[in-house]
Amino acid sequence: MSPQRLLILNAGSSSLKFAVYEAGVDLPLRLAGQVSDLGGAPHLRARADAALVADEAWGETQGLEAVLARTFRWLGDAGWNEGIAAVGHRIVHGGLEFREPTPLSVTVLERLEALAALAPLHQPFNLRGVAMATTQFPRALQAGVFDTAFHATQPQVARLYALPRDLIDEGVLAYGFHGLSYEYIAGALRAQEGSDAGGRAIVLHLGSGVSLCALRDGKSVATTMGFSVLDGPPMSTRSGALDPGVVLHLLHAKRMSVEAVTDLLYHRSGLLGLSGLSGDMVTLLGSADPQARQAIEVYVYRIAREIGSLAAALGGLDTLVFTAGVGENATRIRSCIADLCGWLGVGLDPEANESGAMRISRPDSAVKVLVIPTDEQVVIARGMAGLLATREGPPDAPIVAC
């Protein structure tokens, strides 16, 4: 009998990430892949047991549904569809209700669809992935793991906006995102630092999306993303935090439509907007263009400001962690941020920073500075394994395509 497998899906508007784990104590990763550039020229890359097994341009395949269908065919042709016992879905928004990995029954899906208005550019794509996976794997457990769930430990004061109570009661709150990444880092800190998980820690998730999270003993205390994924420092193409008056100005004085403002803030701002060149940090770091340099300066400055704010929420700082694509690989960005945080007791070791070491702070630094690669997929896989271990029967209602 072939071993049970867990299929992990992270379906978004611009990319589809997937992984296959073998169910078991250690959850060995058997396959990891991604289809990038869904809105342009989709490209599949996949590795099985670390060996490259696919590098294919799918230029004629457009949209999430078509990419998912083709991905499922590819998985089937390669034999990876066999033995799938559970499909785990990254779902961006779980609201205040969903705080644990949850089987996706009809009732649960209806509640998650109702949250789509709170994450209109993410939740619908996540749920389309559920619908198609349900059709493809009708006998498998379909379950969701939620990006917002990790921040459920935050105090109410960290969640509230100074708005009328009726809006708060309707769910206009700071939820926080990138929770799967922070959950992984918190676990890695516990494994390395002990039960206090590095004490008062700030984790910098610096990728295409950017957020920071303050952890006390491995639990979320505050984070820079709030009601949406637009808040916080500038990102690749997202604006980051803005004076709300800017949005009012765009709507009224500039007479932009809501759709045009949405596109501007999500897709044409951030590093791309500031530089006029690219939202890709590698490109900007390699450019001599003054606007590219300024975009990096603004990015670093705003991140350092957020570190100061989160340190205030923690009452001090013991550990600073860099993670995600930029955080794990851009040594210059780490150095610039650390320099601006010298007042907090951060002292970077330049040689360790350049060498790829995990600990990059000097021995005399008052703050331990670490680089820890994140792994959101394995967090989902762990949630699926836990559900399978406790599953006694089918969900409360049949799962159907939504």
mmCIF file of C-alpha atoms in Angstrom:
data_model
loop_
_atom_site.group_PDB
_atom_site.id
_atom_site.type_symbol
_atom_site.label_atom_id
_atom_site.label_comp_id
_atom_site.label_asym_id
_atom_site.label_seq_id
_atom_site.Cartn_x
_atom_site.Cartn_y
_atom_site.Cartn_z
ATOM 1 C CA MET A 1 0.000 0.000 0.000
ATOM 2 C CA SER A 2 1.370 3.390 -0.989
ATOM 3 C CA PRO A 3 1.816 5.925 1.859
ATOM 4 C CA GLN A 4 -0.791 8.601 2.472
ATOM 5 C CA ARG A 5 0.051 11.969 0.991
ATOM 6 C CA LEU A 6 -0.882 15.522 1.865
ATOM 7 C CA LEU A 7 -1.307 18.006 -0.972
ATOM 8 C CA ILE A 8 -0.788 21.654 0.001
ATOM 9 C CA LEU A 9 -2.242 24.428 -2.175
ATOM 10 C CA ASN A 10 -1.591 28.151 -1.929
ATOM 11 C CA ALA A 11 -3.751 29.668 -4.659
ATOM 12 C CA GLY A 12 -3.401 33.387 -5.325
ATOM 13 C CA SER A 13 -4.085 35.940 -8.019
ATOM 14 C CA SER A 14 -0.573 35.865 -9.487
ATOM 15 C CA SER A 15 0.857 32.489 -8.477
ATOM 16 C CA LEU A 16 -0.016 28.958 -7.418
ATOM 17 C CA LYS A 17 2.260 27.192 -4.954
ATOM 18 C CA PHE A 18 1.867 23.504 -4.218
ATOM 19 C CA ALA A 19 3.629 20.784 -2.266
ATOM 20 C CA VAL A 20 3.203 17.098 -1.518
ATOM 21 C CA TYR A 21 4.178 15.704 1.872
ATOM 22 C CA GLU A 22 4.171 12.119 3.001
ATOM 23 C CA ALA A 23 1.982 11.689 6.070
ATOM 24 C CA GLY A 24 4.009 10.610 9.077
ATOM 25 C CA VAL A 25 5.862 11.845 12.114
ATOM 26 C CA ASP A 26 8.483 13.813 10.207
ATOM 27 C CA LEU A 27 6.251 14.881 7.286
ATOM 28 C CA PRO A 28 8.908 14.358 4.591
ATOM 29 C CA LEU A 29 8.547 16.777 1.690
ATOM 30 C CA ARG A 30 8.339 14.867 -1.587
ATOM 31 C CA LEU A 31 7.410 17.553 -4.106
ATOM 32 C CA ALA A 32 7.419 21.360 -4.128
ATOM 33 C CA GLY A 33 6.441 23.563 -7.034
ATOM 34 C CA GLN A 34 5.058 26.846 -8.202
ATOM 35 C CA VAL A 35 3.294 28.227 -11.245
ATOM 36 C CA SER A 36 4.254 31.890 -11.459
ATOM 37 C CA ASP A 37 2.892 34.851 -13.438
ATOM 38 C CA LEU A 38 -0.694 33.609 -13.738
ATOM 39 C CA GLY A 39 -1.839 36.840 -15.334
ATOM 40 C CA GLY A 40 0.951 36.918 -17.908
ATOM 41 C CA ALA A 41 3.017 33.952 -19.066
ATOM 42 C CA PRO A 42 2.575 31.131 -16.506
ATOM 43 C CA HIS A 43 5.664 29.054 -15.812
ATOM 44 C CA LEU A 44 5.823 25.787 -13.848
ATOM 45 C CA ARG A 45 8.857 24.848 -11.791
ATOM 46 C CA ALA A 46 8.879 21.834 -9.489
ATOM 47 C CA ARG A 47 11.363 19.781 -7.508
ATOM 48 C CA ALA A 48 10.919 16.229 -6.217
ATOM 49 C CA ASP A 49 13.234 15.239 -3.370
ATOM 50 C CA ALA A 50 15.291 18.363 -4.238
ATOM 51 C CA ALA A 51 15.775 17.349 -7.907
ATOM 52 C CA LEU A 52 14.337 19.575 -10.643
ATOM 53 C CA VAL A 53 11.521 17.641 -12.337
ATOM 54 C CA ALA A 54 9.702 20.420 -14.206
ATOM 55 C CA ASP A 55 10.645 23.725 -15.801
ATOM 56 C CA GLU A 56 7.913 24.473 -18.319
ATOM 57 C CA ALA A 57 6.513 27.642 -19.865
ATOM 58 C CA TRP A 58 2.705 27.572 -19.987
ATOM 59 C CA GLY A 59 2.263 30.681 -22.054
ATOM 60 C CA GLU A 60 -1.135 29.666 -23.420
ATOM 61 C CA THR A 61 -2.627 28.961 -19.976
ATOM 62 C CA GLN A 62 -4.378 31.957 -18.411
ATOM 63 C CA GLY A 63 -6.145 32.424 -15.082
ATOM 64 C CA LEU A 64 -6.230 30.446 -11.865
ATOM 65 C CA GLU A 65 -8.828 27.873 -12.946
ATOM 66 C CA ALA A 66 -6.938 26.950 -16.105
ATOM 67 C CA VAL A 67 -3.621 26.817 -14.230
ATOM 68 C CA LEU A 68 -5.107 24.640 -11.484
ATOM 69 C CA ALA A 69 -6.614 22.240 -14.015
ATOM 70 C CA ARG A 70 -3.304 21.937 -15.824
ATOM 71 C CA THR A 71 -1.405 21.535 -12.543
ATOM 72 C CA PHE A 72 -3.717 18.707 -11.470
ATOM 73 C CA ARG A 73 -3.152 17.011 -14.853
ATOM 74 C CA TRP A 74 0.604 17.385 -14.423
ATOM 75 C CA LEU A 75 0.442 15.944 -10.915
ATOM 76 C CA GLY A 76 -1.639 13.015 -12.176
ATOM 77 C CA ASP A 77 0.629 12.286 -15.139
ATOM 78 C CA ALA A 78 3.639 12.263 -12.799
ATOM 79 C CA GLY A 79 1.904 9.971 -10.304
ATOM 80 C CA TRP A 80 1.611 12.518 -7.491
ATOM 81 C CA ASN A 81 -2.200 12.360 -7.309
ATOM 82 C CA GLU A 82 -2.076 8.834 -5.889
ATOM 83 C CA GLY A 83 -2.786 8.429 -2.195
ATOM 84 C CA ILE A 84 -3.844 12.030 -1.496
ATOM 85 C CA ALA A 85 -5.599 11.779 1.883
ATOM 86 C CA ALA A 86 -5.942 15.505 2.550
ATOM 87 C CA VAL A 87 -5.668 18.786 0.680
ATOM 88 C CA GLY A 88 -4.588 21.728 2.807
ATOM 89 C CA HIS A 89 -5.435 25.230 1.617
ATOM 90 C CA ARG A 90 -3.864 28.492 2.658
ATOM 91 C CA ILE A 91 -6.800 30.821 3.248
ATOM 92 C CA VAL A 92 -5.898 34.434 3.879
ATOM 93 C CA HIS A 93 -8.840 35.498 6.009
ATOM 94 C CA GLY A 94 -10.391 33.512 8.832
ATOM 95 C CA GLY A 95 -11.899 36.528 10.565
ATOM 96 C CA LEU A 96 -12.235 36.225 14.329
ATOM 97 C CA GLU A 97 -13.913 32.824 14.125
ATOM 98 C CA PHE A 98 -11.388 30.515 12.482
ATOM 99 C CA ARG A 99 -8.264 30.152 14.599
ATOM 100 C CA GLU A 100 -7.321 26.521 13.992
ATOM 101 C CA PRO A 101 -6.932 24.272 10.920
ATOM 102 C CA THR A 102 -10.537 23.573 9.934
ATOM 103 C CA PRO A 103 -12.264 20.992 7.687
ATOM 104 C CA LEU A 104 -13.986 22.871 4.878
ATOM 105 C CA SER A 105 -17.604 21.808 5.124
ATOM 106 C CA VAL A 106 -20.371 23.577 3.216
ATOM 107 C CA THR A 107 -21.187 25.570 6.350
ATOM 108 C CA VAL A 108 -17.577 26.668 6.833
ATOM 109 C CA LEU A 109 -17.209 27.632 3.172
ATOM 110 C CA GLU A 110 -20.303 29.833 3.405
ATOM 111 C CA ARG A 111 -18.770 31.664 6.363
ATOM 112 C CA LEU A 112 -15.473 32.089 4.542
ATOM 113 C CA GLU A 113 -17.236 33.420 1.455
ATOM 114 C CA ALA A 114 -18.886 36.029 3.685
ATOM 115 C CA LEU A 115 -15.385 37.198 4.667
ATOM 116 C CA ALA A 116 -14.403 37.770 1.036
ATOM 117 C CA ALA A 117 -15.371 41.441 1.332
ATOM 118 C CA LEU A 118 -12.581 41.830 3.908
ATOM 119 C CA ALA A 119 -9.958 40.369 1.532
ATOM 120 C CA PRO A 120 -11.411 40.844 -1.965
ATOM 121 C CA LEU A 121 -8.120 40.362 -3.815
ATOM 122 C CA HIS A 122 -7.149 37.152 -1.987
ATOM 123 C CA GLN A 123 -10.058 35.231 -0.472
ATOM 124 C CA PRO A 124 -11.913 34.539 -3.748
ATOM 125 C CA PHE A 125 -8.794 32.949 -5.258
ATOM 126 C CA ASN A 126 -8.253 30.812 -2.152
ATOM 127 C CA LEU A 127 -11.832 29.559 -2.307
ATOM 128 C CA ARG A 128 -11.666 28.832 -6.048
ATOM 129 C CA GLY A 129 -8.733 26.578 -5.239
ATOM 130 C CA VAL A 130 -10.907 24.759 -2.700
ATOM 131 C CA ALA A 131 -13.687 24.297 -5.238
ATOM 132 C CA MET A 132 -11.427 22.808 -7.902
ATOM 133 C CA ALA A 133 -9.510 20.620 -5.465
ATOM 134 C CA THR A 134 -12.797 19.248 -4.121
ATOM 135 C CA THR A 135 -13.769 18.169 -7.619
ATOM 136 C CA GLN A 136 -10.344 16.692 -8.302
ATOM 137 C CA PHE A 137 -10.009 14.890 -4.947
ATOM 138 C CA PRO A 138 -13.582 14.172 -3.793
ATOM 139 C CA ARG A 139 -12.546 11.553 -1.216
ATOM 140 C CA ALA A 140 -9.790 13.636 0.391
ATOM 141 C CA LEU A 141 -10.210 15.795 3.470
ATOM 142 C CA GLN A 142 -10.269 19.436 2.371
ATOM 143 C CA ALA A 143 -9.156 21.801 5.128
ATOM 144 C CA GLY A 144 -8.121 25.415 5.535
ATOM 145 C CA VAL A 145 -5.282 26.990 7.506
ATOM 146 C CA PHE A 146 -5.664 30.732 8.028
ATOM 147 C CA ASP A 147 -3.168 33.576 7.724
ATOM 148 C CA THR A 148 -5.044 35.628 10.304
ATOM 149 C CA ALA A 149 -5.197 32.897 12.960
ATOM 150 C CA PHE A 150 -1.735 33.411 14.462
ATOM 151 C CA HIS A 151 -2.630 36.962 15.505
ATOM 152 C CA ALA A 152 -5.627 35.878 17.608
ATOM 153 C CA THR A 153 -3.447 36.238 20.709
ATOM 154 C CA GLN A 154 -3.154 40.011 20.270
ATOM 155 C CA PRO A 155 -4.789 42.211 22.914
ATOM 156 C CA GLN A 156 -7.926 44.039 21.861
ATOM 157 C CA VAL A 157 -6.172 47.388 22.053
ATOM 158 C CA ALA A 158 -3.914 46.258 19.194
ATOM 159 C CA ARG A 159 -6.909 45.405 17.005
ATOM 160 C CA LEU A 160 -9.109 48.468 17.402
ATOM 161 C CA TYR A 161 -9.302 51.448 15.088
ATOM 162 C CA ALA A 162 -10.680 54.757 16.371
ATOM 163 C CA LEU A 163 -13.877 54.390 14.358
ATOM 164 C CA PRO A 164 -17.561 54.308 15.318
ATOM 165 C CA ARG A 165 -18.522 51.182 17.208
ATOM 166 C CA ASP A 166 -20.979 50.010 14.578
ATOM 167 C CA LEU A 167 -18.105 49.648 12.078
ATOM 168 C CA ILE A 168 -16.031 47.769 14.633
ATOM 169 C CA ASP A 169 -18.973 45.468 15.308
ATOM 170 C CA GLU A 170 -19.174 44.802 11.549
ATOM 171 C CA GLY A 171 -15.588 43.568 11.565
ATOM 172 C CA VAL A 172 -13.533 46.641 10.700
ATOM 173 C CA LEU A 173 -10.587 45.591 12.855
ATOM 174 C CA ALA A 174 -6.868 45.000 12.510
ATOM 175 C CA TYR A 175 -6.528 41.282 11.762
ATOM 176 C CA GLY A 176 -2.912 40.896 10.676
ATOM 177 C CA PHE A 177 -1.579 38.550 7.996
ATOM 178 C CA HIS A 178 1.489 36.421 7.116
ATOM 179 C CA GLY A 179 0.453 34.333 10.113
ATOM 180 C CA LEU A 180 1.670 31.034 8.652
ATOM 181 C CA SER A 181 5.149 32.485 8.244
ATOM 182 C CA TYR A 182 5.164 33.867 11.779
ATOM 183 C CA GLU A 183 3.914 30.582 13.195
ATOM 184 C CA TYR A 184 6.819 28.780 11.538
ATOM 185 C CA ILE A 185 9.363 31.293 12.841
ATOM 186 C CA ALA A 186 7.898 31.139 16.360
ATOM 187 C CA GLY A 187 8.329 27.347 16.288
ATOM 188 C CA ALA A 188 11.898 27.674 15.016
ATOM 189 C CA LEU A 189 12.686 30.155 17.803
ATOM 190 C CA ARG A 190 11.281 27.787 20.438
ATOM 191 C CA ALA A 191 13.384 24.953 19.053
ATOM 192 C CA GLN A 192 16.519 27.101 19.162
ATOM 193 C CA GLU A 193 15.984 29.460 22.078
ATOM 194 C CA GLY A 194 13.763 27.449 24.402
ATOM 195 C CA SER A 195 10.232 27.955 25.653
ATOM 196 C CA ASP A 196 10.429 31.764 25.654
ATOM 197 C CA ALA A 197 11.114 31.704 21.880
ATOM 198 C CA GLY A 198 13.670 34.488 22.050
ATOM 199 C CA GLY A 199 11.711 36.576 24.551
ATOM 200 C CA ARG A 200 10.688 39.929 23.088
ATOM 201 C CA ALA A 201 11.185 39.301 19.374
ATOM 202 C CA ILE A 202 10.380 41.199 16.195
ATOM 203 C CA VAL A 203 10.147 39.170 12.991
ATOM 204 C CA LEU A 204 10.599 40.924 9.653
ATOM 205 C CA HIS A 205 8.783 39.085 6.847
ATOM 206 C CA LEU A 206 10.353 40.855 3.874
ATOM 207 C CA GLY A 207 9.162 39.407 0.602
ATOM 208 C CA SER A 208 6.974 40.721 -2.190
ATOM 209 C CA GLY A 209 4.577 41.483 0.636
ATOM 210 C CA VAL A 210 6.110 43.050 3.732
ATOM 211 C CA SER A 211 5.031 42.911 7.345
ATOM 212 C CA LEU A 212 6.579 42.840 10.805
ATOM 213 C CA CYS A 213 5.302 41.058 13.901
ATOM 214 C CA ALA A 214 6.100 41.572 17.564
ATOM 215 C CA LEU A 215 6.255 38.280 19.484
ATOM 216 C CA ARG A 216 6.393 37.793 23.222
ATOM 217 C CA ASP A 217 7.293 34.219 24.145
ATOM 218 C CA GLY A 218 6.389 33.174 20.602
ATOM 219 C CA LYS A 219 2.917 34.746 20.568
ATOM 220 C CA SER A 220 1.739 37.662 18.443
ATOM 221 C CA VAL A 221 1.432 40.948 20.334
ATOM 222 C CA ALA A 222 1.231 43.408 17.429
ATOM 223 C CA THR A 223 1.790 43.421 13.677
ATOM 224 C CA THR A 224 2.030 45.992 10.892
ATOM 225 C CA MET A 225 -0.650 44.643 8.550
ATOM 226 C CA GLY A 226 -4.124 45.441 9.822
ATOM 227 C CA PHE A 227 -7.548 45.328 8.173
ATOM 228 C CA SER A 228 -5.888 44.596 4.838
ATOM 229 C CA VAL A 229 -2.514 43.612 3.429
ATOM 230 C CA LEU A 230 -1.884 47.233 2.398
ATOM 231 C CA ASP A 231 -0.782 48.484 5.829
ATOM 232 C CA GLY A 232 2.796 48.745 7.071
ATOM 233 C CA PRO A 233 6.033 49.476 5.160
ATOM 234 C CA PRO A 234 6.134 49.824 1.349
ATOM 235 C CA MET A 235 6.101 46.515 -0.502
ATOM 236 C CA SER A 236 6.970 45.372 -3.992
ATOM 237 C CA THR A 237 3.910 46.953 -5.632
ATOM 238 C CA ARG A 238 1.706 47.833 -2.622
ATOM 239 C CA SER A 239 1.804 51.284 -1.092
ATOM 240 C CA GLY A 240 2.062 50.359 2.558
ATOM 241 C CA ALA A 241 0.598 52.737 5.160
ATOM 242 C CA LEU A 242 -0.954 55.946 3.831
ATOM 243 C CA ASP A 243 -2.678 58.941 5.326
ATOM 244 C CA PRO A 244 -6.364 58.133 4.593
ATOM 245 C CA GLY A 245 -6.601 61.668 3.238
ATOM 246 C CA VAL A 246 -4.485 60.549 0.264
ATOM 247 C CA VAL A 247 -7.197 58.065 -0.704
ATOM 248 C CA LEU A 248 -9.878 60.750 -0.336
ATOM 249 C CA HIS A 249 -7.797 63.064 -2.522
ATOM 250 C CA LEU A 250 -7.488 60.413 -5.228
ATOM 251 C CA LEU A 251 -11.232 59.767 -5.158
ATOM 252 C CA HIS A 252 -12.409 63.379 -5.090
ATOM 253 C CA ALA A 253 -9.750 65.774 -6.405
ATOM 254 C CA LYS A 254 -8.292 63.329 -8.931
ATOM 255 C CA ARG A 255 -11.720 61.810 -9.681
ATOM 256 C CA MET A 256 -10.320 58.289 -9.770
ATOM 257 C CA SER A 257 -12.730 55.377 -9.556
ATOM 258 C CA VAL A 258 -12.601 52.941 -6.650
ATOM 259 C CA GLU A 259 -11.289 50.307 -9.062
ATOM 260 C CA ALA A 260 -8.506 52.621 -10.264
ATOM 261 C CA VAL A 261 -7.470 53.490 -6.711
ATOM 262 C CA THR A 262 -7.470 49.817 -5.775
ATOM 263 C CA ASP A 263 -5.228 48.999 -8.731
ATOM 264 C CA LEU A 264 -2.919 51.903 -7.870
ATOM 265 C CA LEU A 265 -2.470 50.930 -4.225
ATOM 266 C CA TYR A 266 -2.073 47.190 -4.787
ATOM 267 C CA HIS A 267 -0.283 46.955 -8.119
ATOM 268 C CA ARG A 268 1.399 50.264 -9.103
ATOM 269 C CA SER A 269 2.810 51.637 -5.861
ATOM 270 C CA GLY A 270 5.445 50.520 -3.357
ATOM 271 C CA LEU A 271 8.962 49.998 -4.681
ATOM 272 C CA LEU A 272 7.652 49.943 -8.248
ATOM 273 C CA GLY A 273 5.895 53.275 -7.869
ATOM 274 C CA LEU A 274 8.756 55.006 -6.071
ATOM 275 C CA SER A 275 11.464 53.785 -8.428
ATOM 276 C CA GLY A 276 9.515 53.883 -11.672
ATOM 277 C CA LEU A 277 11.679 50.897 -12.554
ATOM 278 C CA SER A 278 10.730 47.685 -10.732
ATOM 279 C CA GLY A 279 9.216 46.224 -7.598
ATOM 280 C CA ASP A 280 11.951 43.579 -7.497
ATOM 281 C CA MET A 281 14.578 44.258 -4.837
ATOM 282 C CA VAL A 282 17.353 42.478 -6.738
ATOM 283 C CA THR A 283 16.785 44.776 -9.717
ATOM 284 C CA LEU A 284 16.736 47.893 -7.540
ATOM 285 C CA LEU A 285 19.889 46.935 -5.635
ATOM 286 C CA GLY A 286 21.699 46.480 -8.946
ATOM 287 C CA SER A 287 20.548 49.810 -10.375
ATOM 288 C CA ALA A 288 22.436 53.125 -10.300
ATOM 289 C CA ASP A 289 19.212 55.072 -10.914
ATOM 290 C CA PRO A 290 18.716 57.727 -8.166
ATOM 291 C CA GLN A 291 15.015 56.863 -7.922
ATOM 292 C CA ALA A 292 15.860 53.211 -7.347
ATOM 293 C CA ARG A 293 18.228 54.258 -4.553
ATOM 294 C CA GLN A 294 15.561 56.459 -3.025
ATOM 295 C CA ALA A 295 12.980 53.676 -3.154
ATOM 296 C CA ILE A 296 15.354 51.483 -1.123
ATOM 297 C CA GLU A 297 15.984 54.309 1.348
ATOM 298 C CA VAL A 298 12.251 54.807 1.932
ATOM 299 C CA TYR A 299 11.749 51.047 2.302
ATOM 300 C CA VAL A 300 14.509 50.725 4.909
ATOM 301 C CA TYR A 301 13.464 53.884 6.759
ATOM 302 C CA ARG A 302 9.841 52.791 7.087
ATOM 303 C CA ILE A 303 10.830 49.315 8.267
ATOM 304 C CA ALA A 304 13.114 50.812 10.912
ATOM 305 C CA ARG A 305 10.266 53.077 12.080
ATOM 306 C CA GLU A 306 7.987 50.070 12.432
ATOM 307 C CA ILE A 307 10.636 48.233 14.446
ATOM 308 C CA GLY A 308 10.657 51.166 16.878
ATOM 309 C CA SER A 309 6.878 51.030 17.164
ATOM 310 C CA LEU A 310 6.818 47.283 17.784
ATOM 311 C CA ALA A 311 9.652 47.539 20.305
ATOM 312 C CA ALA A 312 7.460 49.999 22.202
ATOM 313 C CA ALA A 313 4.592 47.491 22.138
ATOM 314 C CA LEU A 314 6.942 44.851 23.574
ATOM 315 C CA GLY A 315 8.607 47.115 26.115
ATOM 316 C CA GLY A 316 12.039 46.349 24.683
ATOM 317 C CA LEU A 317 13.733 44.016 22.240
ATOM 318 C CA ASP A 318 15.722 40.809 22.709
ATOM 319 C CA THR A 319 15.668 39.208 19.250
ATOM 320 C CA LEU A 320 15.359 40.465 15.673
ATOM 321 C CA VAL A 321 14.615 37.914 12.922
ATOM 322 C CA PHE A 322 14.841 38.401 9.150
ATOM 323 C CA THR A 323 12.839 36.023 6.945
ATOM 324 C CA ALA A 324 11.213 35.629 3.468
ATOM 325 C CA GLY A 325 12.872 36.361 0.128
ATOM 326 C CA VAL A 326 14.418 39.774 0.781
ATOM 327 C CA GLY A 327 15.001 39.148 4.469
ATOM 328 C CA GLU A 328 16.784 35.866 3.820
ATOM 329 C CA ASN A 329 18.910 36.977 0.872
ATOM 330 C CA ALA A 330 19.471 40.750 0.724
ATOM 331 C CA THR A 331 22.515 41.318 2.931
ATOM 332 C CA ARG A 332 22.629 45.040 2.157
ATOM 333 C CA ILE A 333 19.028 45.539 3.262
ATOM 334 C CA ARG A 334 19.690 43.686 6.524
ATOM 335 C CA SER A 335 22.758 45.836 7.132
ATOM 336 C CA CYS A 336 20.921 49.109 6.467
ATOM 337 C CA ILE A 337 18.031 48.186 8.755
ATOM 338 C CA ALA A 338 20.390 47.056 11.527
ATOM 339 C CA ASP A 339 22.321 50.344 11.302
ATOM 340 C CA LEU A 340 19.115 52.314 11.856
ATOM 341 C CA CYS A 341 18.311 50.149 14.890
ATOM 342 C CA GLY A 342 21.611 50.705 16.662
ATOM 343 C CA TRP A 343 19.800 52.782 19.296
ATOM 344 C CA LEU A 344 17.952 49.604 20.338
ATOM 345 C CA GLY A 345 21.230 47.793 20.931
ATOM 346 C CA VAL A 346 21.399 46.053 17.547
ATOM 347 C CA GLY A 347 24.991 45.356 16.510
ATOM 348 C CA LEU A 348 25.502 43.494 13.223
ATOM 349 C CA ASP A 349 28.530 41.357 12.414
ATOM 350 C CA PRO A 350 29.311 42.271 8.771
ATOM 351 C CA GLU A 351 31.184 39.042 8.063
ATOM 352 C CA ALA A 352 28.419 36.861 9.477
ATOM 353 C CA ASN A 353 25.838 38.866 7.534
ATOM 354 C CA GLU A 354 27.666 38.313 4.252
ATOM 355 C CA SER A 355 28.504 34.648 4.896
ATOM 356 C CA GLY A 356 24.927 33.380 5.209
ATOM 357 C CA ALA A 357 25.168 32.574 8.905
ATOM 358 C CA MET A 358 22.005 32.157 10.938
ATOM 359 C CA ARG A 359 23.171 34.451 13.734
ATOM 360 C CA ILE A 360 24.471 37.713 12.249
ATOM 361 C CA SER A 361 24.787 39.884 15.374
ATOM 362 C CA ARG A 362 28.071 40.650 17.114
ATOM 363 C CA PRO A 363 28.813 38.865 20.400
ATOM 364 C CA ASP A 364 28.443 42.184 22.247
ATOM 365 C CA SER A 365 25.102 43.058 20.595
ATOM 366 C CA ALA A 366 22.319 43.640 23.141
ATOM 367 C CA VAL A 367 19.876 42.223 20.572
ATOM 368 C CA LYS A 368 20.332 38.814 18.966
ATOM 369 C CA VAL A 369 19.891 39.117 15.174
ATOM 370 C CA LEU A 370 18.967 35.971 13.252
ATOM 371 C CA VAL A 371 18.195 34.944 9.669
ATOM 372 C CA ILE A 372 15.680 32.078 9.590
ATOM 373 C CA PRO A 373 14.177 30.842 6.292
ATOM 374 C CA THR A 374 10.412 30.546 6.575
ATOM 375 C CA ASP A 375 8.282 27.608 5.445
ATOM 376 C CA GLU A 376 4.558 28.339 5.241
ATOM 377 C CA GLN A 377 3.814 25.080 3.426
ATOM 378 C CA VAL A 378 4.981 22.838 6.257
ATOM 379 C CA VAL A 379 2.803 24.781 8.716
ATOM 380 C CA ILE A 380 -0.206 23.864 6.577
ATOM 381 C CA ALA A 381 1.002 20.249 6.333
ATOM 382 C CA ARG A 382 1.291 20.008 10.125
ATOM 383 C CA GLY A 383 -2.252 21.273 10.447
ATOM 384 C CA MET A 384 -3.470 18.660 7.975
ATOM 385 C CA ALA A 385 -1.604 15.873 9.734
ATOM 386 C CA GLY A 386 -3.219 16.884 13.011
ATOM 387 C CA LEU A 387 -6.692 16.842 11.486
ATOM 388 C CA LEU A 388 -6.145 13.441 9.882
ATOM 389 C CA ALA A 389 -4.970 12.020 13.186
ATOM 390 C CA THR A 390 -8.184 13.078 14.929
ATOM 391 C CA ARG A 391 -10.611 12.523 12.068
ATOM 392 C CA GLU A 392 -13.341 10.065 12.956
ATOM 393 C CA GLY A 393 -15.635 10.501 10.008
ATOM 394 C CA PRO A 394 -16.750 12.850 7.229
ATOM 395 C CA PRO A 395 -17.249 16.576 7.852
ATOM 396 C CA ASP A 396 -20.624 17.871 9.053
ATOM 397 C CA ALA A 397 -21.876 18.253 5.489
ATOM 398 C CA PRO A 398 -20.594 17.118 2.092
ATOM 399 C CA ILE A 399 -18.025 19.447 0.569
ATOM 400 C CA VAL A 400 -19.122 20.746 -2.790
ATOM 401 C CA ALA A 401 -17.592 23.014 -5.371
ATOM 402 C CA CYS A 402 -18.376 26.628 -4.462
#
